[in-house]
Backbone as a printed PyTorch tensor [residue, N CA C, xyz], in Angstrom:
tensor([[[ 26.2160,  17.7940, -17.6970],
         [ 26.9900,  16.5910, -17.9710],
         [ 28.1410,  17.0020, -18.8700]],

        [[ 29.3460,  16.5500, -18.5540],
         [ 30.4660,  16.8540, -19.3500],
         [ 30.3470,  16.2160, -20.7710]],

        [[ 30.8540,  16.8690, -21.7880],
         [ 30.8110,  16.3230, -23.1490],
         [ 31.6650,  15.1200, -23.2990]],

        [[ 32.7350,  15.0370, -22.6330],
         [ 33.7020,  13.9480, -22.8000],
         [ 33.6410,  12.9480, -21.6310]],

        [[ 34.0020,  11.7380, -21.9710],
         [ 34.2690,  10.7270, -20.9310],
         [ 35.5720,  11.0700, -20.3280]],

        [[ 35.6200,  11.1500, -18.9920],
         [ 36.8700,  11.5180, -18.3220],
         [ 37.4550,  10.3760, -17.5210]],

        [[ 36.7260,   9.3120, -17.3080],
         [ 37.1420,   8.2480, -16.4580],
         [ 36.5690,   6.9180, -16.9330]],

        [[ 37.1260,   5.8300, -16.4680],
         [ 36.5250,   4.5330, -16.6170],
         [ 36.6380,   3.8430, -15.2840]],

        [[ 35.5950,   3.1340, -14.8570],
         [ 35.5730,   2.5520, -13.5690],
         [ 34.5750,   1.3870, -13.5150]],

        [[ 34.6750,   0.5960, -12.4230],
         [ 33.6030,  -0.3290, -12.1450],
         [ 32.6150,   0.3950, -11.2260]],

        [[ 31.4500,  -0.2100, -11.0210],
         [ 30.4730,   0.3960, -10.0610],
         [ 30.9030,   0.0920,  -8.6500]],

        [[ 31.1750,  -1.1790,  -8.4550],
         [ 31.8600,  -1.6000,  -7.1940],
         [ 31.0260,  -1.9840,  -6.0010]],

        [[ 29.8360,  -1.4540,  -5.8150],
         [ 28.9960,  -1.7250,  -4.6620],
         [ 27.6010,  -1.4290,  -4.9650]],

        [[ 26.6490,  -2.2240,  -4.5020],
         [ 25.2900,  -2.0090,  -4.8260],
         [ 24.6440,  -0.7450,  -4.1690]],

        [[ 25.3190,  -0.1540,  -3.2170],
         [ 24.8790,   1.0580,  -2.5880],
         [ 25.7050,   2.1990,  -3.1460]],

        [[ 25.0990,   3.0960,  -3.8950],
         [ 25.8730,   4.1520,  -4.5570],
         [ 26.7220,   4.9460,  -3.5880]],

        [[ 26.1790,   5.3070,  -2.4400],
         [ 26.9130,   6.1490,  -1.5270],
         [ 28.2110,   5.5080,  -0.9800]],

        [[ 28.3630,   4.2280,  -1.1140],
         [ 29.6100,   3.5470,  -0.7260],
         [ 30.3020,   2.8720,  -1.9160]],

        [[ 29.9180,   3.2280,  -3.1430],
         [ 30.4010,   2.6020,  -4.3360],
         [ 31.7680,   3.1570,  -4.7680]],

        [[ 32.4550,   2.3900,  -5.5680],
         [ 33.7040,   2.8080,  -6.2310],
         [ 33.3650,   3.9410,  -7.1690]],

        [[ 32.2160,   3.8600,  -7.8770],
         [ 31.8640,   4.8940,  -8.8280],
         [ 31.8080,   6.2430,  -8.1130]],

        [[ 31.1890,   6.3170,  -6.9950],
         [ 31.1130,   7.5810,  -6.2100],
         [ 32.5070,   8.0390,  -5.7940]],

        [[ 33.3660,   7.0890,  -5.3470],
         [ 34.7160,   7.4970,  -4.9370],
         [ 35.5090,   8.1030,  -6.1420]],

        [[ 35.3760,   7.4580,  -7.3000],
         [ 36.0350,   7.9430,  -8.5120],
         [ 35.5840,   9.3450,  -8.8490]],

        [[ 34.2320,   9.5260,  -8.8410],
         [ 33.6760,  10.8590,  -9.1650],
         [ 34.1360,  11.9300,  -8.1580]],

        [[ 34.1370,  11.5890,  -6.8720],
         [ 34.5560,  12.5500,  -5.8790],
         [ 36.0530,  12.8870,  -6.0300]],

        [[ 36.9040,  11.9530,  -6.3270],
         [ 38.3100,  12.2410,  -6.5350],
         [ 38.4940,  13.1140,  -7.7850]],

        [[ 37.7230,  12.8880,  -8.8810],
         [ 37.8150,  13.6770, -10.0360],
         [ 37.3550,  15.1060,  -9.7110]],

        [[ 36.2850,  15.2540,  -9.0070],
         [ 35.7550,  16.5680,  -8.6210],
         [ 36.8010,  17.2880,  -7.7910]],

        [[ 37.3830,  16.6370,  -6.7590],
         [ 38.3420,  17.3050,  -5.8920],
         [ 39.5950,  17.7980,  -6.6490]],

        [[ 39.9630,  17.0870,  -7.7150],
         [ 41.1270,  17.4800,  -8.5030],
         [ 40.8010,  18.5440,  -9.5200]],

        [[ 39.5960,  18.5950,  -9.9780],
         [ 39.2480,  19.4490, -11.1470],
         [ 38.2320,  20.5720, -10.8990]],

        [[ 37.3840,  20.4380,  -9.9470],
         [ 36.2450,  21.3720,  -9.7980],
         [ 36.0940,  22.0020,  -8.4210]],

        [[ 36.6970,  21.4610,  -7.4400],
         [ 36.3620,  21.8950,  -6.0380],
         [ 36.6640,  23.3510,  -5.7630]],

        [[ 37.5160,  23.9800,  -6.5060],
         [ 37.8800,  25.3820,  -6.2410],
         [ 37.0630,  26.3400,  -7.1090]],

        [[ 36.1070,  25.8510,  -7.8930],
         [ 35.3410,  26.7040,  -8.7740],
         [ 34.0510,  27.1610,  -8.0460]],

        [[ 33.8810,  28.4970,  -7.9400],
         [ 32.7820,  29.0680,  -7.1470],
         [ 31.3840,  28.8470,  -7.8220]],

        [[ 31.3360,  28.5800,  -9.1380],
         [ 30.1060,  28.4390,  -9.7550],
         [ 29.5180,  27.0180,  -9.6820]],

        [[ 30.2490,  26.0380,  -9.1760],
         [ 29.7650,  24.6970,  -8.9850],
         [ 29.0530,  24.5740,  -7.6400]],

        [[ 27.8190,  24.1360,  -7.6390],
         [ 27.0240,  24.0510,  -6.4180],
         [ 26.4670,  22.6270,  -6.2720]],

        [[ 26.0330,  22.3300,  -5.0600],
         [ 25.4070,  21.0350,  -4.8000],
         [ 24.0850,  20.9140,  -5.5340]],

        [[ 23.8040,  19.7170,  -5.9530],
         [ 22.5190,  19.4570,  -6.6380],
         [ 21.9520,  18.1620,  -6.1260]],

        [[ 20.7700,  17.8450,  -6.5350],
         [ 20.1210,  16.5930,  -6.1470],
         [ 20.2870,  15.5530,  -7.2420]],

        [[ 20.7370,  14.3860,  -6.8800],
         [ 20.9890,  13.2690,  -7.8070],
         [ 20.1130,  12.1360,  -7.3920]],

        [[ 19.4140,  11.5240,  -8.3850],
         [ 18.5020,  10.3940,  -8.1390],
         [ 19.3980,   9.1250,  -8.0450]],

        [[ 19.4470,   8.5710,  -6.8480],
         [ 20.2570,   7.3380,  -6.5900],
         [ 19.3670,   6.1690,  -6.1880]],

        [[ 18.0880,   6.1870,  -6.5810],
         [ 17.1940,   5.0960,  -6.2370],
         [ 17.6390,   3.7780,  -6.8250]],

        [[ 17.3500,   2.6920,  -6.1720],
         [ 17.5780,   1.3210,  -6.6940],
         [ 16.2680,   0.9440,  -7.3540]],

        [[ 16.2620,   0.8970,  -8.6780],
         [ 15.0370,   0.6160,  -9.4550],
         [ 14.8950,  -0.8500,  -9.8610]],

        [[ 15.4530,  -1.7420,  -9.0910],
         [ 15.2920,  -3.1670,  -9.3700],
         [ 13.8050,  -3.5370,  -9.4750]],

        [[ 13.4980,  -4.3330, -10.4720],
         [ 12.1380,  -4.8540, -10.5480],
         [ 11.1510,  -3.9220, -11.2560]],

        [[ 11.5920,  -2.8110, -11.7140],
         [ 10.7240,  -1.8790, -12.4620],
         [ 11.1330,  -1.8730, -13.9120]],

        [[ 10.1200,  -1.8600, -14.7550],
         [ 10.4550,  -1.6750, -16.1820],
         [ 11.0020,  -0.2950, -16.4040]],

        [[ 12.1550,  -0.2570, -17.0880],
         [ 12.8810,   1.0090, -17.3120],
         [ 11.9690,   2.0400, -17.9530]],

        [[ 11.1000,   1.6390, -18.8100],
         [ 10.2330,   2.5790, -19.5070],
         [  9.1900,   3.1870, -18.6210]],

        [[  8.9290,   2.5920, -17.4440],
         [  7.8510,   3.0550, -16.5520],
         [  8.3420,   3.4870, -15.2110]],

        [[  9.5410,   3.9910, -15.1500],
         [ 10.1090,   4.4180, -13.8590],
         [  9.3230,   5.6050, -13.2700]],

        [[  9.1250,   5.5040, -12.0010],
         [  8.4920,   6.6290, -11.2990],
         [  9.5690,   7.2980, -10.4150]],

        [[  9.2270,   8.4990, -10.0770],
         [ 10.1390,   9.2530,  -9.2030],
         [  9.8120,   8.9440,  -7.7590]],

        [[ 10.7070,   8.2350,  -7.1120],
         [ 10.4970,   7.8520,  -5.6920],
         [ 10.8690,   9.0280,  -4.7690]],

        [[ 11.3960,  10.0880,  -5.3130],
         [ 11.8200,  11.2460,  -4.5380],
         [ 12.8060,  10.9570,  -3.4790]],

        [[ 13.7700,  10.1110,  -3.8550],
         [ 14.8830,   9.8510,  -2.9300],
         [ 16.1290,  10.3560,  -3.6290]],

        [[ 16.7740,  11.3320,  -3.0420],
         [ 17.8840,  11.9790,  -3.7180],
         [ 19.0690,  12.0890,  -2.7930]],

        [[ 20.2040,  12.1610,  -3.4180],
         [ 21.4620,  12.4230,  -2.7150],
         [ 21.8820,  13.8010,  -3.1100]],

        [[ 22.2510,  14.6610,  -2.1930],
         [ 22.7080,  15.9690,  -2.4750],
         [ 24.2800,  15.9590,  -2.4770]],

        [[ 24.8420,  16.3680,  -3.6030],
         [ 26.2920,  16.2440,  -3.7350],
         [ 26.7210,  17.2530,  -4.8100]],

        [[ 28.0320,  17.3890,  -4.9320],
         [ 28.6130,  18.3380,  -5.9460],
         [ 28.8020,  17.6390,  -7.3280]],

        [[ 28.9070,  16.3230,  -7.3100],
         [ 29.1440,  15.5590,  -8.5540],
         [ 28.3720,  14.2560,  -8.5050]],

        [[ 27.9520,  13.8320,  -9.7040],
         [ 27.2200,  12.5620,  -9.8000],
         [ 27.2300,  12.1230, -11.2450]],

        [[ 26.2320,  11.3040, -11.5870],
         [ 25.9950,  10.9530, -12.9960],
         [ 24.5030,  11.0720, -13.3040]],

        [[ 24.1540,  10.9170, -14.4880],
         [ 22.7050,  10.9310, -14.8270],
         [ 22.0790,   9.6770, -14.2420]],

        [[ 20.7670,   9.7220, -13.9760],
         [ 20.0420,   8.5940, -13.4850],
         [ 19.3630,   7.8510, -14.6630]],

        [[ 19.0110,   6.6160, -14.4200],
         [ 18.3450,   5.8440, -15.4600],
         [ 17.0190,   6.5420, -15.8160]],

        [[ 16.3690,   7.1230, -14.8650],
         [ 15.1080,   7.7830, -15.1370],
         [ 15.3420,   9.0260, -16.0700]],

        [[ 16.3740,   9.8250, -15.8350],
         [ 16.6390,  10.9450, -16.6310],
         [ 16.9750,  10.5450, -18.0810]],

        [[ 17.7490,   9.4760, -18.2210],
         [ 18.0760,   9.0240, -19.5140],
         [ 16.8430,   8.5460, -20.2600]],

        [[ 15.9760,   7.8350, -19.6250],
         [ 14.7290,   7.4110, -20.2570],
         [ 13.8780,   8.5900, -20.6890]],

        [[ 13.8150,   9.6290, -19.8460],
         [ 13.0290,  10.7870, -20.2760],
         [ 13.6690,  11.5490, -21.4260]],

        [[ 14.9950,  11.6350, -21.4390],
         [ 15.6620,  12.3120, -22.5260],
         [ 15.6680,  11.5140, -23.8270]],

        [[ 15.5460,  10.1990, -23.7040],
         [ 15.6560,   9.3380, -24.9020],
         [ 14.3300,   8.9730, -25.4830]],

        [[ 13.2690,   9.2580, -24.7620],
         [ 11.9360,   8.8240, -25.2080],
         [ 11.6240,   9.4310, -26.5800]],

        [[ 11.2700,   8.5770, -27.5110],
         [ 10.8530,   8.9810, -28.8530],
         [ 11.9560,   9.7000, -29.6390]],

        [[ 13.2280,   9.4000, -29.2820],
         [ 14.3690,  10.0370, -29.9810],
         [ 15.2470,   8.8920, -30.4870]],

        [[ 15.7120,   9.0140, -31.7570],
         [ 16.5070,   7.9730, -32.3010],
         [ 17.9580,   7.9370, -31.7800]],

        [[ 18.4810,   9.1250, -31.5380],
         [ 19.8300,   9.2150, -31.0100],
         [ 19.9610,  10.5490, -30.2600]],

        [[ 20.9370,  10.6240, -29.3600],
         [ 21.2040,  11.8280, -28.6460],
         [ 22.6740,  11.8720, -28.2370]],

        [[ 23.0530,  12.8580, -27.4950],
         [ 24.4240,  13.0420, -27.1050],
         [ 24.9010,  11.9430, -26.1390]],

        [[ 23.9840,  11.1280, -25.6420],
         [ 24.3970,  10.0810, -24.7090],
         [ 24.9650,   8.8380, -25.3700]],

        [[ 24.7080,   8.7390, -26.6910],
         [ 25.1710,   7.5180, -27.3920],
         [ 26.6430,   7.3350, -27.2630]],

        [[ 27.0310,   6.1160, -27.0140],
         [ 28.4570,   5.7620, -26.9400],
         [ 28.6010,   4.2340, -27.1980]],

        [[ 29.7240,   3.8690, -27.7150],
         [ 29.9230,   2.4590, -28.0030],
         [ 30.5150,   1.6830, -26.7940]],

        [[ 31.0640,   2.4280, -25.8550],
         [ 31.7040,   1.7580, -24.7560],
         [ 30.8640,   1.6530, -23.4750]],

        [[ 29.7990,   2.3190, -23.3920],
         [ 28.9490,   2.2310, -22.2310],
         [ 29.3370,   3.2730, -21.2050]],

        [[ 28.3340,   3.9370, -20.5780],
         [ 28.5210,   4.9440, -19.5120],
         [ 27.6820,   4.5790, -18.3720]],

        [[ 28.2610,   4.5100, -17.1420],
         [ 27.5270,   4.1980, -15.9500],
         [ 26.4780,   5.2920, -15.6850]],

        [[ 25.3140,   4.8610, -15.2240],
         [ 24.3330,   5.7230, -14.6530],
         [ 24.3590,   5.5750, -13.1390]],

        [[ 23.6910,   6.4380, -12.4370],
         [ 23.8190,   6.4960, -11.0200],
         [ 23.1420,   5.2940, -10.2750]],

        [[ 22.1500,   4.6860, -10.8850],
         [ 21.2550,   3.8140, -10.1320],
         [ 21.7310,   2.3740, -10.1320]],

        [[ 21.7930,   1.7340,  -8.9300],
         [ 21.9760,   0.2910,  -8.8790],
         [ 20.6960,  -0.3990,  -9.2630]],

        [[ 20.8300,  -1.7110,  -9.5450],
         [ 19.6510,  -2.5190,  -9.8390],
         [ 19.7830,  -3.7870,  -9.0610]],

        [[ 19.1830,  -3.8550,  -7.8860],
         [ 19.3280,  -5.0390,  -7.0510],
         [ 20.6230,  -5.0020,  -6.2720]],

        [[ 21.0840,  -6.1890,  -5.8750],
         [ 22.3000,  -6.3170,  -5.0430],
         [ 23.5720,  -6.5690,  -5.8320]],

        [[ 23.4620,  -6.8220,  -7.1070],
         [ 24.6840,  -7.1540,  -7.8330],
         [ 24.7460,  -6.6040,  -9.2570]],

        [[ 23.9360,  -5.6000,  -9.5400],
         [ 23.8970,  -4.9840, -10.8240],
         [ 23.6670,  -3.4480, -10.7580]],

        [[ 23.9670,  -2.7840, -11.8690],
         [ 23.7310,  -1.3430, -11.9680],
         [ 23.4110,  -0.9730, -13.4280]],

        [[ 22.8100,   0.1500, -13.6210],
         [ 22.3950,   0.5900, -14.9970],
         [ 23.5580,   1.3190, -15.6320]],

        [[ 23.5800,   1.1570, -16.9730],
         [ 24.5010,   1.9000, -17.8500],
         [ 23.7930,   2.1270, -19.2010]],

        [[ 24.2660,   3.0380, -19.9360],
         [ 23.7740,   3.2830, -21.3220],
         [ 24.8430,   2.9540, -22.2960]],

        [[ 24.4470,   2.2440, -23.3730],
         [ 25.3900,   1.8910, -24.4170],
         [ 24.6420,   1.8590, -25.7110]],

        [[ 25.1530,   2.5880, -26.7510],
         [ 24.5370,   2.6450, -28.0460],
         [ 23.0770,   3.0000, -27.9790]],

        [[ 22.7200,   3.9330, -27.1110],
         [ 21.3880,   4.4570, -27.0110],
         [ 20.3930,   3.6010, -26.2220]],

        [[ 20.8960,   2.5000, -25.6240],
         [ 20.0070,   1.6170, -24.8530],
         [ 20.4290,   1.6110, -23.4150]],

        [[ 19.4630,   1.6040, -22.5310],
         [ 19.7240,   1.4370, -21.0840],
         [ 19.8660,  -0.0690, -20.8220]],

        [[ 21.0000,  -0.4830, -20.2500],
         [ 21.2310,  -1.8650, -19.9580],
         [ 21.5770,  -2.0140, -18.4970]],

        [[ 21.5730,  -3.2970, -18.0000],
         [ 21.9860,  -3.6060, -16.6460],
         [ 23.2370,  -4.4410, -16.7300]],

        [[ 24.2460,  -4.0470, -15.9120],
         [ 25.5290,  -4.7800, -15.9480],
         [ 25.9830,  -5.1160, -14.5630]],

        [[ 26.9700,  -5.9940, -14.4700],
         [ 27.5260,  -6.4160, -13.1620],
         [ 28.3560,  -5.2830, -12.5430]],

        [[ 28.3760,  -5.2690, -11.2820],
         [ 29.0350,  -4.2000, -10.5260],
         [ 30.5230,  -4.1270, -10.7570]],

        [[ 31.1640,  -5.2020, -11.1880],
         [ 32.6020,  -5.2110, -11.4660],
         [ 32.9770,  -4.9710, -12.9180]],

        [[ 31.9630,  -4.7790, -13.7740],
         [ 32.2410,  -4.4190, -15.1800],
         [ 32.8230,  -3.0290, -15.1910]],

        [[ 33.6360,  -2.7180, -16.1630],
         [ 34.2180,  -1.3980, -16.3730],
         [ 33.4970,  -0.6850, -17.4590]],

        [[ 32.9770,   0.5000, -17.1540],
         [ 32.3380,   1.3530, -18.1250],
         [ 32.8690,   2.7820, -17.9560]],

        [[ 32.5400,   3.6000, -18.9490],
         [ 32.9740,   5.0150, -18.8800],
         [ 32.1490,   5.7600, -17.8550]],

        [[ 32.6870,   6.9110, -17.3810],
         [ 32.0650,   7.7970, -16.4190],
         [ 32.0250,   9.1840, -17.0210]],

        [[ 30.8950,   9.7810, -17.0870],
         [ 30.6690,  11.1540, -17.5440],
         [ 30.0990,  11.9520, -16.3780]],

        [[ 30.9220,  12.7260, -15.6710],
         [ 30.4220,  13.4460, -14.5210],
         [ 29.3730,  14.4540, -14.8660]],

        [[ 28.4650,  14.6290, -13.8870],
         [ 27.4290,  15.6670, -13.9840],
         [ 27.6620,  16.6030, -12.8110]],

        [[ 27.7510,  17.8990, -13.0730],
         [ 27.8710,  18.9170, -11.9880],
         [ 26.7020,  19.9100, -12.1570]],

        [[ 26.3970,  20.6370, -11.1270],
         [ 25.4290,  21.6820, -11.1780],
         [ 26.1050,  23.0070, -11.0170]],

        [[ 25.6940,  23.9950, -11.8130],
         [ 26.3430,  25.2720, -11.7560],
         [ 25.3260,  26.3900, -11.5200]],

        [[ 25.8260,  27.5130, -10.9940],
         [ 24.9760,  28.6740, -10.8160],
         [ 24.6130,  29.1960, -12.1800]],

        [[ 23.4700,  29.7550, -12.3610],
         [ 23.0740,  30.1770, -13.6860],
         [ 23.4480,  31.6110, -14.0450]],

        [[ 24.2090,  32.3160, -13.1800],
         [ 24.6000,  33.6800, -13.5200],
         [ 25.4310,  33.6490, -14.7430]],

        [[ 25.0660,  34.4210, -15.7780],
         [ 25.8190,  34.4900, -16.9920],
         [ 25.6440,  33.3890, -17.9520]],

        [[ 24.6240,  32.5190, -17.7180],
         [ 24.3400,  31.4180, -18.6190],
         [ 23.6910,  31.9090, -19.9050]],

        [[ 24.2070,  31.4510, -21.0360],
         [ 23.7570,  31.8170, -22.3680],
         [ 23.5040,  30.5530, -23.1300]],

        [[ 22.7020,  30.6180, -24.2080],
         [ 22.4520,  29.4630, -25.0530],
         [ 21.1030,  28.8450, -24.7450]],

        [[ 20.7530,  27.9020, -25.6020],
         [ 19.4540,  27.2000, -25.4880],
         [ 19.6060,  25.7480, -25.0700]],

        [[ 20.8000,  25.2650, -24.9220],
         [ 21.0540,  23.9100, -24.5240],
         [ 20.8810,  22.9140, -25.6850]],

        [[ 20.8810,  23.4550, -26.9190],
         [ 20.7570,  22.5640, -28.0590],
         [ 22.1360,  22.3120, -28.6960]],

        [[ 22.2490,  21.3760, -29.5940],
         [ 23.4780,  21.0320, -30.2730],
         [ 24.0360,  22.2510, -30.9980]],

        [[ 23.1930,  23.0160, -31.6540],
         [ 23.6270,  24.1880, -32.4230],
         [ 23.8410,  25.4160, -31.5560]],

        [[ 23.2450,  25.4570, -30.3650],
         [ 23.3760,  26.6130, -29.4780],
         [ 23.4620,  26.1060, -28.0320]],

        [[ 24.6070,  25.4600, -27.6720],
         [ 24.7730,  24.8350, -26.3590],
         [ 24.8370,  25.9050, -25.2970]],

        [[ 24.5630,  25.5100, -24.0700],
         [ 24.7830,  26.4250, -22.9430],
         [ 26.2190,  26.8150, -22.7680]],

        [[ 26.4780,  28.0070, -22.5650],
         [ 27.8290,  28.5100, -22.2040],
         [ 27.6420,  29.4690, -21.0380]],

        [[ 28.7140,  29.6970, -20.3550],
         [ 28.5910,  30.7240, -19.2720],
         [ 29.9270,  31.4630, -19.2130]],

        [[ 29.8280,  32.6150, -18.6550],
         [ 31.0340,  33.5240, -18.5560],
         [ 31.7800,  33.2430, -17.2940]]])
């Protein structure tokens, strides 16, 4: 996941694969990352978790394989469990990959997972997958991952 917010967008459509969020991410990727040999396709959880308590999400094993996406609501819940704050905290809100029903989608704001309308504008923090050749660090705040 990129450290910085690089875009702001609405979600746009309840189906991620045809959403404005995905189009914005793909355009960003094509302009900034498409020629980098270390970026590879990865699996992104794009399940619609409507009707499930966020704290009890299960893995439905439905994934989209792509070069760019966002974190899923399930990943955020796993990373945030029993933690007071983390690098995901933001005051403006950041879209997550998962829709919620036909007219909403998940986002994170100030450490909380929320559900917002598809036409709301929130920040976008792209997630890419990279080859691990030359990867150093522990992935912590004091020793983040870096690569050559």
